[in-house]
Tab-separated table of C-alpha atoms in Angstrom:
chain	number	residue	atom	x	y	z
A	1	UNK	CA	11.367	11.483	-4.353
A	2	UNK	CA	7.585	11.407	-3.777
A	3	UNK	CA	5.547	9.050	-5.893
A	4	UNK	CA	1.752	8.447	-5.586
A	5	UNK	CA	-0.560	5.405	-5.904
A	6	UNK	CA	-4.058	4.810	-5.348
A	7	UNK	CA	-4.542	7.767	-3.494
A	8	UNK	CA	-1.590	7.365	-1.256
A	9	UNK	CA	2.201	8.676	-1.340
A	10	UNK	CA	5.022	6.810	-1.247
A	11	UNK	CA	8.220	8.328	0.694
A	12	UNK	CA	11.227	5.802	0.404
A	13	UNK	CA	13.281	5.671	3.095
A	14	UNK	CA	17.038	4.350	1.896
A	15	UNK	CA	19.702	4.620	4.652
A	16	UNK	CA	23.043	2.927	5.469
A	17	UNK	CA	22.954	-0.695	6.764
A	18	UNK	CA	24.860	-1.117	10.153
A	19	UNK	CA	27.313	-3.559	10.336
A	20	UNK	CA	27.808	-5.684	13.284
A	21	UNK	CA	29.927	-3.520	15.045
A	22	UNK	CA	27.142	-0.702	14.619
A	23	UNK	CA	29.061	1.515	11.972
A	24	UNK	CA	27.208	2.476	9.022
A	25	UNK	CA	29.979	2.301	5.943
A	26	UNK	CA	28.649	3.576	2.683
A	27	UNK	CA	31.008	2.393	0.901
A	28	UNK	CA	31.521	-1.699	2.623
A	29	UNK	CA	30.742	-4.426	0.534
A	30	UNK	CA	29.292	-6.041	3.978
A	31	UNK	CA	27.690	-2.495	4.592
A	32	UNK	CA	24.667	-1.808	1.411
A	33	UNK	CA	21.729	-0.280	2.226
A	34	UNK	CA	18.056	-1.303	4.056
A	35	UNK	CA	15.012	0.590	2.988
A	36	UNK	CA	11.892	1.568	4.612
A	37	UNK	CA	8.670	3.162	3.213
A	38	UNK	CA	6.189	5.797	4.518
A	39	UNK	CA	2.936	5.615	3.201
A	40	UNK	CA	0.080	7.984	3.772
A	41	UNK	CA	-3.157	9.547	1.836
A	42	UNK	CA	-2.420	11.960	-0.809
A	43	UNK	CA	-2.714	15.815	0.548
A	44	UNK	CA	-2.543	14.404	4.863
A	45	UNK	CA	-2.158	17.057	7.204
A	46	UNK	CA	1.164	17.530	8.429
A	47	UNK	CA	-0.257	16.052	11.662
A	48	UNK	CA	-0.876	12.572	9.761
A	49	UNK	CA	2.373	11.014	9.240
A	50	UNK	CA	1.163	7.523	7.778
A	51	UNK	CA	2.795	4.823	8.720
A	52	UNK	CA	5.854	3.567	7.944
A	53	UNK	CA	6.578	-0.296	6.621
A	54	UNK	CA	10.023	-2.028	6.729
A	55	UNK	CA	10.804	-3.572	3.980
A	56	UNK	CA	12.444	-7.244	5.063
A	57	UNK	CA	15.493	-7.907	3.640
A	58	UNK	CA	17.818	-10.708	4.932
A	59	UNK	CA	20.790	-8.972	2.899
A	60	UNK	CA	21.398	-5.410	2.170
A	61	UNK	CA	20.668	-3.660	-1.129
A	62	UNK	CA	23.224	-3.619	-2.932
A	63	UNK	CA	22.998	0.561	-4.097
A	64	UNK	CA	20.580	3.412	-3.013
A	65	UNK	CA	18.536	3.414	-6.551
A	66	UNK	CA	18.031	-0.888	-5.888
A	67	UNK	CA	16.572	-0.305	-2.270
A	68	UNK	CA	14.553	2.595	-3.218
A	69	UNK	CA	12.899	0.723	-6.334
A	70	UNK	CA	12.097	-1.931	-3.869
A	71	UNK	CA	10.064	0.732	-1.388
A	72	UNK	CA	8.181	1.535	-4.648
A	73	UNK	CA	7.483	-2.148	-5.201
A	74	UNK	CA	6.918	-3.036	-1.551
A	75	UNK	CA	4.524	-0.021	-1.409
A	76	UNK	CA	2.088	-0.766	-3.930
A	77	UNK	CA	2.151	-4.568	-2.634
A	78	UNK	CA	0.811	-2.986	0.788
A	79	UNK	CA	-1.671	-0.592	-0.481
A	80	UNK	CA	-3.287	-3.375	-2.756
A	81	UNK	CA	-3.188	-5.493	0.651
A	82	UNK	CA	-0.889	-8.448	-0.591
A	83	UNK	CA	1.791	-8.116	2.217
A	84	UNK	CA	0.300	-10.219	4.904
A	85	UNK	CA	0.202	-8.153	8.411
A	86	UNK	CA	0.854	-4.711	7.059
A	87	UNK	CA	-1.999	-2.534	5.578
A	88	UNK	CA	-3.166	1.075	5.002
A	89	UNK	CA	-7.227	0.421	5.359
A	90	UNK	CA	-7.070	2.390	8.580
A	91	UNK	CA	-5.230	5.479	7.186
């Protein structure tokens, strides 16, 4: 699922938290999900990848669809330059 804002898309990246033991459980209450988000300018060669912003989460998202409205969130926060230390000015 591609989106696009301001000139930019928006690739959510939703995968598996790791528990302590390092297993990834779909399915573990303690398990959930963190999220990640690549952003980079609308039609980028394949060669320009963007660059990719974790989203920090101190506990897991509770269900794929959650985590990956929170990339879409977290994404437009970045690209209007209101997430301290992470910006897209240079891409």
């Amino acid at each position: 699922m591609v989106k696009t804002y301001k000139g930019y898309e928006i690739h959510p990246l939703v995968y598996p938290r790791r528990t302590a033991s390092g297993v990834t459980n779909r399915n573990s209450i303690d398990g959930g999900y963190d999220a990640s988000v690549r952003i980079c300018r609308v039609g980028a060669s394949a060669a320009d990848e963007g660059r990719v912003f974790r989203i920090a989460q101190f506990r897991p998202f509770e269900g794929a669809g959650k985590a990956r409205m929170a990339c879409m969130e977290h994404a437009a926060q970045v690209i209007d330059g209101q997430v301290d230390g992470q910006s897209v000015s240079d891409l």
